Short mmCIF file of C-alpha atoms and ligand atoms in Angstrom, two decimals:
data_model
loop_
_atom_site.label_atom_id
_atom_site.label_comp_id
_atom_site.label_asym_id
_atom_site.label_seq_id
_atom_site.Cartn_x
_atom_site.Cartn_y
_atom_site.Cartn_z
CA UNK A 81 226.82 -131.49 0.84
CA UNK A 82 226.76 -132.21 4.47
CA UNK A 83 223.35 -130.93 6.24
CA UNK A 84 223.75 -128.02 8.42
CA UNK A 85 222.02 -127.85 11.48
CA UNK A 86 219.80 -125.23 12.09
CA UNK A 87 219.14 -124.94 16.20
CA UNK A 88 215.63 -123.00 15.90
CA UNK A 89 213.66 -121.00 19.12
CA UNK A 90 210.35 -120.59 18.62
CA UNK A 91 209.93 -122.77 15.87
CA UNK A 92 206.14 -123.58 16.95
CA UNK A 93 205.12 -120.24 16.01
CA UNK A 94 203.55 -119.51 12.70
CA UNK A 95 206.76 -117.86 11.20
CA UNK A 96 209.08 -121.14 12.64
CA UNK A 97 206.82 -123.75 11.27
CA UNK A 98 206.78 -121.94 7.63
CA UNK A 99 210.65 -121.83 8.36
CA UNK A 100 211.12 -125.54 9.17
CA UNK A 101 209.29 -126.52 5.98
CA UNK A 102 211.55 -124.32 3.78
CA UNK A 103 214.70 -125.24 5.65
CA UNK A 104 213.95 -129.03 5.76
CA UNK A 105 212.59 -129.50 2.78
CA UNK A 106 216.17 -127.54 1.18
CA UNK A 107 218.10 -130.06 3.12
CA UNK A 108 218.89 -128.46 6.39
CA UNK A 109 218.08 -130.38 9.83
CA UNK A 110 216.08 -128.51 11.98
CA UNK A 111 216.03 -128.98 15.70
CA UNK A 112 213.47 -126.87 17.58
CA UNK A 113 213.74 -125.74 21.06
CA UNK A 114 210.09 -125.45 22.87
CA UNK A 115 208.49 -125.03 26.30
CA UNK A 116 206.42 -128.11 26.12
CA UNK A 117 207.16 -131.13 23.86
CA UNK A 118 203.93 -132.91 24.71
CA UNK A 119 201.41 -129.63 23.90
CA UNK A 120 203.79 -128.53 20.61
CA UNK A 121 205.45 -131.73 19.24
CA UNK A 122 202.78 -132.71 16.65
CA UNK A 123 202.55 -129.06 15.43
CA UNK A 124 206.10 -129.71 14.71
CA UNK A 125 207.07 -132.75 13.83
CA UNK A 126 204.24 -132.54 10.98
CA UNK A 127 206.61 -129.61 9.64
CA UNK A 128 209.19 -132.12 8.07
CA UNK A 129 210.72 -135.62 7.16
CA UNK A 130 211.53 -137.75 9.81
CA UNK A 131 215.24 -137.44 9.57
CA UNK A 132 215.58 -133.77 9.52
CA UNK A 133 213.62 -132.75 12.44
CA UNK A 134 214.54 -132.97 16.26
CA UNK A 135 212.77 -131.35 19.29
CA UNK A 136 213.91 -131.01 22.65
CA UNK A 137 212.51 -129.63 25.55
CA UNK A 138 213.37 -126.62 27.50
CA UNK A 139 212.55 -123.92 29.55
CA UNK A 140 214.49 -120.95 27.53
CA UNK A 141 217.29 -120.20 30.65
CA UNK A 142 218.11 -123.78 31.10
CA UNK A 143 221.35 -123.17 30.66
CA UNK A 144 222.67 -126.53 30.51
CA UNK A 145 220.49 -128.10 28.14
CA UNK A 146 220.62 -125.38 25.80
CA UNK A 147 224.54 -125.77 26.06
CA UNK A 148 224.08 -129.26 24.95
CA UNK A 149 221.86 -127.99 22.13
CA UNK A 150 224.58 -125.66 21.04
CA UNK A 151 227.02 -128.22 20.90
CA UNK A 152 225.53 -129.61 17.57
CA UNK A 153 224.22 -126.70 15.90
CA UNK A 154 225.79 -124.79 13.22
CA UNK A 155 223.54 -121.97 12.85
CA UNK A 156 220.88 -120.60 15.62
CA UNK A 157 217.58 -119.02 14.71
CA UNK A 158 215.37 -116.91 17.18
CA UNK A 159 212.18 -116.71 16.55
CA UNK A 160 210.43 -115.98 20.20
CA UNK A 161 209.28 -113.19 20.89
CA UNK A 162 205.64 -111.82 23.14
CA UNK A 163 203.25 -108.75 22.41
CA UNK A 164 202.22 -108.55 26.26
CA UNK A 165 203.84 -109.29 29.54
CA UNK A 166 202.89 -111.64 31.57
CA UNK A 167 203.17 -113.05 35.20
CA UNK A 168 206.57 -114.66 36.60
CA UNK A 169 209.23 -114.01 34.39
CA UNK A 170 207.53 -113.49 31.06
CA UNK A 171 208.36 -110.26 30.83
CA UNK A 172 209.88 -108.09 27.68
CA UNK A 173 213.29 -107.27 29.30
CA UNK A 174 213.88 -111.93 29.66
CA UNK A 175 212.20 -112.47 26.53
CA UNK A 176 213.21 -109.86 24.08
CA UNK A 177 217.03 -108.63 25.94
CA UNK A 178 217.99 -111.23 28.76
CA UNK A 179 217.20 -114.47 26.40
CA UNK A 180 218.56 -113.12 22.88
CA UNK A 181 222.00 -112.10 25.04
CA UNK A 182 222.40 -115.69 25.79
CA UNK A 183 221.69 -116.75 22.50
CA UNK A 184 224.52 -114.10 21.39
CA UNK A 185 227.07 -115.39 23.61
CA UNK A 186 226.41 -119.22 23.43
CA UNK A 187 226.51 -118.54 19.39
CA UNK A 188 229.75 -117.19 20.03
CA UNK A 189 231.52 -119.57 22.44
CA UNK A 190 230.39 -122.19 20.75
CA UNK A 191 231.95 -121.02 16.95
CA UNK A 192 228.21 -121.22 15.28
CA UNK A 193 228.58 -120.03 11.83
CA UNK A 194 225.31 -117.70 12.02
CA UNK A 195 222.84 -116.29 14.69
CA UNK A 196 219.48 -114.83 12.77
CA UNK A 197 217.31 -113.11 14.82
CA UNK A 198 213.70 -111.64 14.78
CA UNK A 199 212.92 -108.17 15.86
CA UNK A 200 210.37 -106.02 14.42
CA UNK A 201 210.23 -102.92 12.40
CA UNK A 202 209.80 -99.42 13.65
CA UNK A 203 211.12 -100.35 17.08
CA UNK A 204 213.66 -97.12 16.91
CA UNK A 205 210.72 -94.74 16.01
CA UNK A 206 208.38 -96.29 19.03
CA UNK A 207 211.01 -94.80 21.65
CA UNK A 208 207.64 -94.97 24.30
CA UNK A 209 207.07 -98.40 23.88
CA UNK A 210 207.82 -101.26 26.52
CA UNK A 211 207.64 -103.88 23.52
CA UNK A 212 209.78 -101.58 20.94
CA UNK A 213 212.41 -100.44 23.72
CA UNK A 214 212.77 -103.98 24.88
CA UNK A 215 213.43 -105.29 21.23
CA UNK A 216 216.02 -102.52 20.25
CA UNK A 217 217.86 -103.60 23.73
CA UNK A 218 217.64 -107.35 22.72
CA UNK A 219 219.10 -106.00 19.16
CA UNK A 220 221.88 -103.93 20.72
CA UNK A 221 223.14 -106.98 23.27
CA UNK A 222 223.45 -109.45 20.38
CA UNK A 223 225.13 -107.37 18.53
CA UNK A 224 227.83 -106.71 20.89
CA UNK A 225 228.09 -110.25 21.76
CA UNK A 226 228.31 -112.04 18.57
CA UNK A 227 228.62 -108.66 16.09
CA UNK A 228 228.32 -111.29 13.03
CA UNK A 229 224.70 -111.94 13.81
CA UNK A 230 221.89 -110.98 11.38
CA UNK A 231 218.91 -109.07 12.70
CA UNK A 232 215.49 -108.77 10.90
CA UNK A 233 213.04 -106.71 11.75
CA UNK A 234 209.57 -107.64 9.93
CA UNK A 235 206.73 -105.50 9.15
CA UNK A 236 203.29 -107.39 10.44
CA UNK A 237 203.52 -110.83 8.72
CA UNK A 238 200.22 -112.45 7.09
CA UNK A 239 199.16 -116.58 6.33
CA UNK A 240 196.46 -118.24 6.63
CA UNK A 241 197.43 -118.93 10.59
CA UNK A 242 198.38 -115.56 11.41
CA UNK A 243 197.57 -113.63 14.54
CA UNK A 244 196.83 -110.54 12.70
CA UNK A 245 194.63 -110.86 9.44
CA UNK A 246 192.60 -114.41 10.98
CA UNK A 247 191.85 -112.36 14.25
CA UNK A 248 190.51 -109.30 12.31
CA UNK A 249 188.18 -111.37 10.32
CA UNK A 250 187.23 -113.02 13.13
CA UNK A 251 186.21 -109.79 15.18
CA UNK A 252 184.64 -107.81 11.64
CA UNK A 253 182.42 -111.26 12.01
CA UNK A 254 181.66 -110.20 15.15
CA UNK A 255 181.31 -106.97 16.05
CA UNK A 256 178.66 -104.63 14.12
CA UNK A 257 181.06 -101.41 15.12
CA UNK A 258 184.90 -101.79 14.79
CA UNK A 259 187.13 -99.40 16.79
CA UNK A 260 189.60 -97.36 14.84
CA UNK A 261 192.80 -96.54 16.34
CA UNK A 262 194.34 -92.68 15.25
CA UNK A 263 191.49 -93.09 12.58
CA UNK A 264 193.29 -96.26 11.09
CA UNK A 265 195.88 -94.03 9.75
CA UNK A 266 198.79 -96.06 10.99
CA UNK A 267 200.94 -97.49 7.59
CA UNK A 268 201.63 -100.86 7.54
CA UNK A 269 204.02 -102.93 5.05
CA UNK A 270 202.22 -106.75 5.48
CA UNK A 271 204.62 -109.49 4.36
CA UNK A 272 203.48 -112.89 3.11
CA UNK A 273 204.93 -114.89 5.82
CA UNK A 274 206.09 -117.31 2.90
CA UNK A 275 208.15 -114.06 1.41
CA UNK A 276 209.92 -113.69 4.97
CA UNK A 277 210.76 -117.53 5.06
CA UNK A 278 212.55 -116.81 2.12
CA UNK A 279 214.47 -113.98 3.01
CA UNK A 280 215.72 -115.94 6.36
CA UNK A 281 216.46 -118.80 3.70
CA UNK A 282 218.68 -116.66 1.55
CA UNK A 283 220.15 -114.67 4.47
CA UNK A 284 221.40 -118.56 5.74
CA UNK A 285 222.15 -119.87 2.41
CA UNK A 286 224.01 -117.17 0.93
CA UNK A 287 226.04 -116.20 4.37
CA UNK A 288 224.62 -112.93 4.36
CA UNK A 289 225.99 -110.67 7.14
CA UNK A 290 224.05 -107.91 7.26
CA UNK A 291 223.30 -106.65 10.96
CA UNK A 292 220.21 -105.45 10.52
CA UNK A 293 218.13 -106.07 7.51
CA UNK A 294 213.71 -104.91 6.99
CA UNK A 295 211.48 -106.71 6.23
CA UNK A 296 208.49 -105.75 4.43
CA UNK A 297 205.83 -106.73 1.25
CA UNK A 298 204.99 -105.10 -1.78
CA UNK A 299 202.44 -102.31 -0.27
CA UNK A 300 202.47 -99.92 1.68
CA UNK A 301 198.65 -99.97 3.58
CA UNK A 302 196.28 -98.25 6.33
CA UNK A 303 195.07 -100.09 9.31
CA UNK A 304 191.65 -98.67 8.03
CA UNK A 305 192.46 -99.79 4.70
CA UNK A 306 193.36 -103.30 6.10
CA UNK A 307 190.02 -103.61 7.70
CA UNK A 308 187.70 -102.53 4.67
CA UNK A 309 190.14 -104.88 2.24
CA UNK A 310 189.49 -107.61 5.25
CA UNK A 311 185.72 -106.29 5.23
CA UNK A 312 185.50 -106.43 1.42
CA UNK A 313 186.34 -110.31 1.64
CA UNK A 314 184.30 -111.03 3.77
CA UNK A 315 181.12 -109.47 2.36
CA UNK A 316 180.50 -107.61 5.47
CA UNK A 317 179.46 -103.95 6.20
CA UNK A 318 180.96 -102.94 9.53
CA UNK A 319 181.09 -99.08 11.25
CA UNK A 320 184.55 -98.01 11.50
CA UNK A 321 184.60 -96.15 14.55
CA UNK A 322 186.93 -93.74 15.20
CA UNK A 323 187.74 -94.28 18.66
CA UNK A 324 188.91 -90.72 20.65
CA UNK A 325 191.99 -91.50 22.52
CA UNK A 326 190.88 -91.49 26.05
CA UNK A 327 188.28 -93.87 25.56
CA UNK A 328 190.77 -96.42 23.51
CA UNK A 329 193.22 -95.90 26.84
CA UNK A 330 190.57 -96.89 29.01
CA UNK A 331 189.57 -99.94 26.86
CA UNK A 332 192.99 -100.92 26.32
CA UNK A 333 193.66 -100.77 30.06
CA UNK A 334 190.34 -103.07 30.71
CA UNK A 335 191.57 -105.55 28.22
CA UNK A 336 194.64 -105.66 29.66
CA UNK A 337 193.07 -107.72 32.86
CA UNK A 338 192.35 -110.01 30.65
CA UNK A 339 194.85 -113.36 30.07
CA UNK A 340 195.17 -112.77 26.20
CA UNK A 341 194.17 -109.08 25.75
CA UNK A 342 192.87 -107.91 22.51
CA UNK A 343 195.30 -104.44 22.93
CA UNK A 344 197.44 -102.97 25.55
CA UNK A 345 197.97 -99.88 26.23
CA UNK A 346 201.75 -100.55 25.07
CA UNK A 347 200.20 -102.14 21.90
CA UNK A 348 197.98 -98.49 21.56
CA UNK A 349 201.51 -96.17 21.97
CA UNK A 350 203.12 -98.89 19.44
CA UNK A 351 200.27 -98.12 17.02
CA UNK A 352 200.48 -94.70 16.70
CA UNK A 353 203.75 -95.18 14.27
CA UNK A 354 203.93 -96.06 10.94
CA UNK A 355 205.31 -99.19 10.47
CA UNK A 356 207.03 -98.68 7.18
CA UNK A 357 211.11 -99.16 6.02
CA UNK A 358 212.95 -96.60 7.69
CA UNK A 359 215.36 -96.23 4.47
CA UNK A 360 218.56 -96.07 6.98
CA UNK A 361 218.75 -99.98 6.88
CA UNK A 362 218.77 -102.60 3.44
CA UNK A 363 215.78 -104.33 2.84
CA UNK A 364 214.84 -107.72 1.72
CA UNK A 365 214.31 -106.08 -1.61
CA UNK A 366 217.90 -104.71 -1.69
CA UNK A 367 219.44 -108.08 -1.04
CA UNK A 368 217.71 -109.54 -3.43
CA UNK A 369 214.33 -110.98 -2.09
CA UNK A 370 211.57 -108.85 -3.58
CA UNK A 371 208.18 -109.63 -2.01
CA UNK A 372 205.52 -109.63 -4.70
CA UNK A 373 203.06 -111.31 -2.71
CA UNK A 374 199.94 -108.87 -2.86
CA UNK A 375 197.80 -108.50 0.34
CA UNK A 376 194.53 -109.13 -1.05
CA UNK A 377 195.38 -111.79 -3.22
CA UNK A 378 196.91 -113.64 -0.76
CA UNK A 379 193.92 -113.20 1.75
CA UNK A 380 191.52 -113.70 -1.06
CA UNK A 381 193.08 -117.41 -0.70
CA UNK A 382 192.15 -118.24 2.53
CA UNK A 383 189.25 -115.52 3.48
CA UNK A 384 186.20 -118.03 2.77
CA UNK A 385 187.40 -119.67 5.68
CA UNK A 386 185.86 -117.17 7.75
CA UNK A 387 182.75 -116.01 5.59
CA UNK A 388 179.44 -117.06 6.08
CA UNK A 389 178.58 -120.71 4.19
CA UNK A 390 183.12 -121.35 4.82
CA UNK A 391 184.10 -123.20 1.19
CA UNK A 392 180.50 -122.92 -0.27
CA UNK A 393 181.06 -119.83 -0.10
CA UNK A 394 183.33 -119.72 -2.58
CA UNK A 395 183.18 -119.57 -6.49
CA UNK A 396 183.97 -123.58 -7.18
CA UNK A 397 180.77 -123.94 -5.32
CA UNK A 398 178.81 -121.58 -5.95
CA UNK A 399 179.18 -122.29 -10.10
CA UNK A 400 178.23 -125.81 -9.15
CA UNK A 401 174.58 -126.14 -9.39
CA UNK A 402 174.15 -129.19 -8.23
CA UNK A 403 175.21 -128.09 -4.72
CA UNK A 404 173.43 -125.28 -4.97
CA UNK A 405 170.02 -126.52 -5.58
CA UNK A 406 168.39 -126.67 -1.85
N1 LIG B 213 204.12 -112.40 13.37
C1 LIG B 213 204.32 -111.10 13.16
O1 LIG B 213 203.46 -110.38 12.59
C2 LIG B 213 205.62 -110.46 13.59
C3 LIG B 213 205.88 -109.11 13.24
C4 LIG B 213 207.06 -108.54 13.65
C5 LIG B 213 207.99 -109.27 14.39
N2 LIG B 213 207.72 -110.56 14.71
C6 LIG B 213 208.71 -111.31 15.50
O2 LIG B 213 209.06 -112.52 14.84
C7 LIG B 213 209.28 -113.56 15.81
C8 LIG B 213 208.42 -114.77 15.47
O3 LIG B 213 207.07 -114.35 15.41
P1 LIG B 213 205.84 -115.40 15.45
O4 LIG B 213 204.61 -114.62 15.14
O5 LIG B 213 206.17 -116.61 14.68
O6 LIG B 213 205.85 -115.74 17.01
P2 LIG B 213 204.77 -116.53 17.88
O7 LIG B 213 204.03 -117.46 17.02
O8 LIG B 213 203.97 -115.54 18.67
O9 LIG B 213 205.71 -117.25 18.96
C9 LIG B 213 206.81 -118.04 18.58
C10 LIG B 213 207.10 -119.04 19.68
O10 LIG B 213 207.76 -118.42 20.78
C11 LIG B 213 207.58 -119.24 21.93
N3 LIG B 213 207.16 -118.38 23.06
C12 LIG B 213 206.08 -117.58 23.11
N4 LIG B 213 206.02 -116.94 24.31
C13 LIG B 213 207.10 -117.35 25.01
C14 LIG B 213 207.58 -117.09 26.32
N5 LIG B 213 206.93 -116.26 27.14
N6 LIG B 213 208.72 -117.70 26.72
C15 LIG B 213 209.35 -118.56 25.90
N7 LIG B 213 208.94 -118.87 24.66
C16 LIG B 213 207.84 -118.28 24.22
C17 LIG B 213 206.49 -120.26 21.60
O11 LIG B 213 207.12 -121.52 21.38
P3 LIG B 213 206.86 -122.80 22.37
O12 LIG B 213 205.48 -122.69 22.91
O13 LIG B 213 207.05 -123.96 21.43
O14 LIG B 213 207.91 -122.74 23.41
C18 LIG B 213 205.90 -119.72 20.29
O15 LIG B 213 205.41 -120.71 19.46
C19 LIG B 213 209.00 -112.93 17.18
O16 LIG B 213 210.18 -112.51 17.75
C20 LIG B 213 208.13 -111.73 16.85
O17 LIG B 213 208.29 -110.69 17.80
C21 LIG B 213 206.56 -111.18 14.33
#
């Protein structure tokens, strides 16, 4: 079978490099498009075999080079995406509608045989945020320009290198009183990031055509149930606080001074929907790639990490007595 090459965006994020192992390592060449070669190269080279792994450098509108980049590939992936704006041009409307349009239409011109992208769930339900409006627009432009493309739209993912479950644990460490959002009713659907690897995986290796397809795990959980499973882990006892919506507006507006803000206030509208399957759209379960990864056990795996004594304080040390005797 001859390779097929895969022409990946955003491969140095923690979705792309779980994607690069599974693709590489079933044969596939990979070559991954990033901002900064020097910064991301090891991060990604480490991902596969010499062989079946290229990078190349690029600001994401550098038209030419991607052109170039196109000119090999047989299917693109597009994995960028941002959860704030920023300065100069990294805005939602480049990133999530102006980029994924060009993506579209070089996909097209240049015959590729699929275009996968990455949205997120709940974005039609969110109709008051920046982040979920920009998505849906991104959505709707590749769709008219290359209508064979195959969007998925991911509940929050989890791993051990998330942005979501690591940076909880690391704040429960932290703070003695956690803020609660809408009283951490918000539903989420986590996903294994491993489980969503494997649904882009069978989505490319089985041709599947399926405009928009959700992506979600095996449970269906609370933010405030999130936290006390994440507090659980940990061993910690933390006050969930419910915060009253004025004050989280004013906190998220402070944080949002900050260069990496811990919430926005487009983040705060975004959490105030469930993020759950909306049943109008197949899921990975329906085409045939259950997640049965559970939430806890998964986290169990990599929790001690962040607990107090890191691996002696887990059970393979703690049974040994010789370590334990000072
Ligand atoms: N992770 C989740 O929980 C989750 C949930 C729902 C949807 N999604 C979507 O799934 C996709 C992948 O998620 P991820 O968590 O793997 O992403 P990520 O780690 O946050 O970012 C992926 C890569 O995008 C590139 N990038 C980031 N900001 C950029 C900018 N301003 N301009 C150009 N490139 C930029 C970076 O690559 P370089 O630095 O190498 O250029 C980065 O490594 C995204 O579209 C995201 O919205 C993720």
């Amino acid at each position: 079978m001859k390779a097929k090459n895969c022409l990946i965006f955003g491969g140095s994020g923690q979705i792309g490099r779980n994607l690069i192992r599974k693709l590489t390592s079933n044969s596939y060449k990979v070559t991954v498009v990033t901002r900064n070669i020097h910064q991301k190269s090891y991060i990604i080279k480490t991902q596969a075999n010499a062989g079946y792994i290229d990078i190349i450098e690029s600001n994401i509108f550098e038209e030419k080079k991607l052109r170039d980049a196109f000119k090999q590939a047989d299917i693109c992936i597009n994995l960028i995406g941002i959860l704030y704006e920023q300065k100069k041009g990294n805005t939602f409307k480049n990133v999530h509608k102006v980029f994924p349009s060009l993506l579209a239409k070089l996909s097209k011109e240049y015959a590729l045989k699929h275009f996968i992208h990455l949205s997120a769930l709940g974005i039609n339900e969110a109709d008051d945020s920046n982040y979920a409006k920009s998505k849906l627009d991104g959505e709707n432009e590749i769709l008219k320009n290359f209508p064979l493309a195959t969007i998925l739209r991911p509940s929050v993912v989890y791993s051990v290198d998330d942005n979501f479950t690591t940076n909880f644990m690391t704040l429960l460490n932290r703070l003695p009183v956690f803020p609660l959002y809408y009283q951490g009713n918000t539903k989420f659907t986590p996903i294994h990031c491993s489980d969503l690897t494997d649904t882009i995986y069978h989505v490319i290796s089985n041709n599947i055509y399926s405009k928009i397809i959700e992506c979600v795990g095996p449970e269906t959980i609370t933010l405030k149930n999130i936290l006390i499973k994440l507090m659980s882990h940990l061993g910690k006892k933390r006050i969930l606080f419910p915060m009253p919506l004025v004050l989280a507006k004013i906190s998220a507006s402070l944080f949002e001074i900050m260069p990496k803000p811990l919430l926005t206030t487009d983040q705060l509208r975004l959490l105030k929907y469930d993020n759950v399957p909306s049943g109008k759209y197949k899921t990975n379960f329906d085409i045939g790639v259950p997640s049965l990864k559970s939430f806890d056990e998964e986290v169990k795996k990599y929790c001690f990490m962040w607990k107090e004594g890191g691996q002696f304080s887990t059970e393979k040390y703690l049974l040994n007595k010789n370590l334990n005797k000072n």
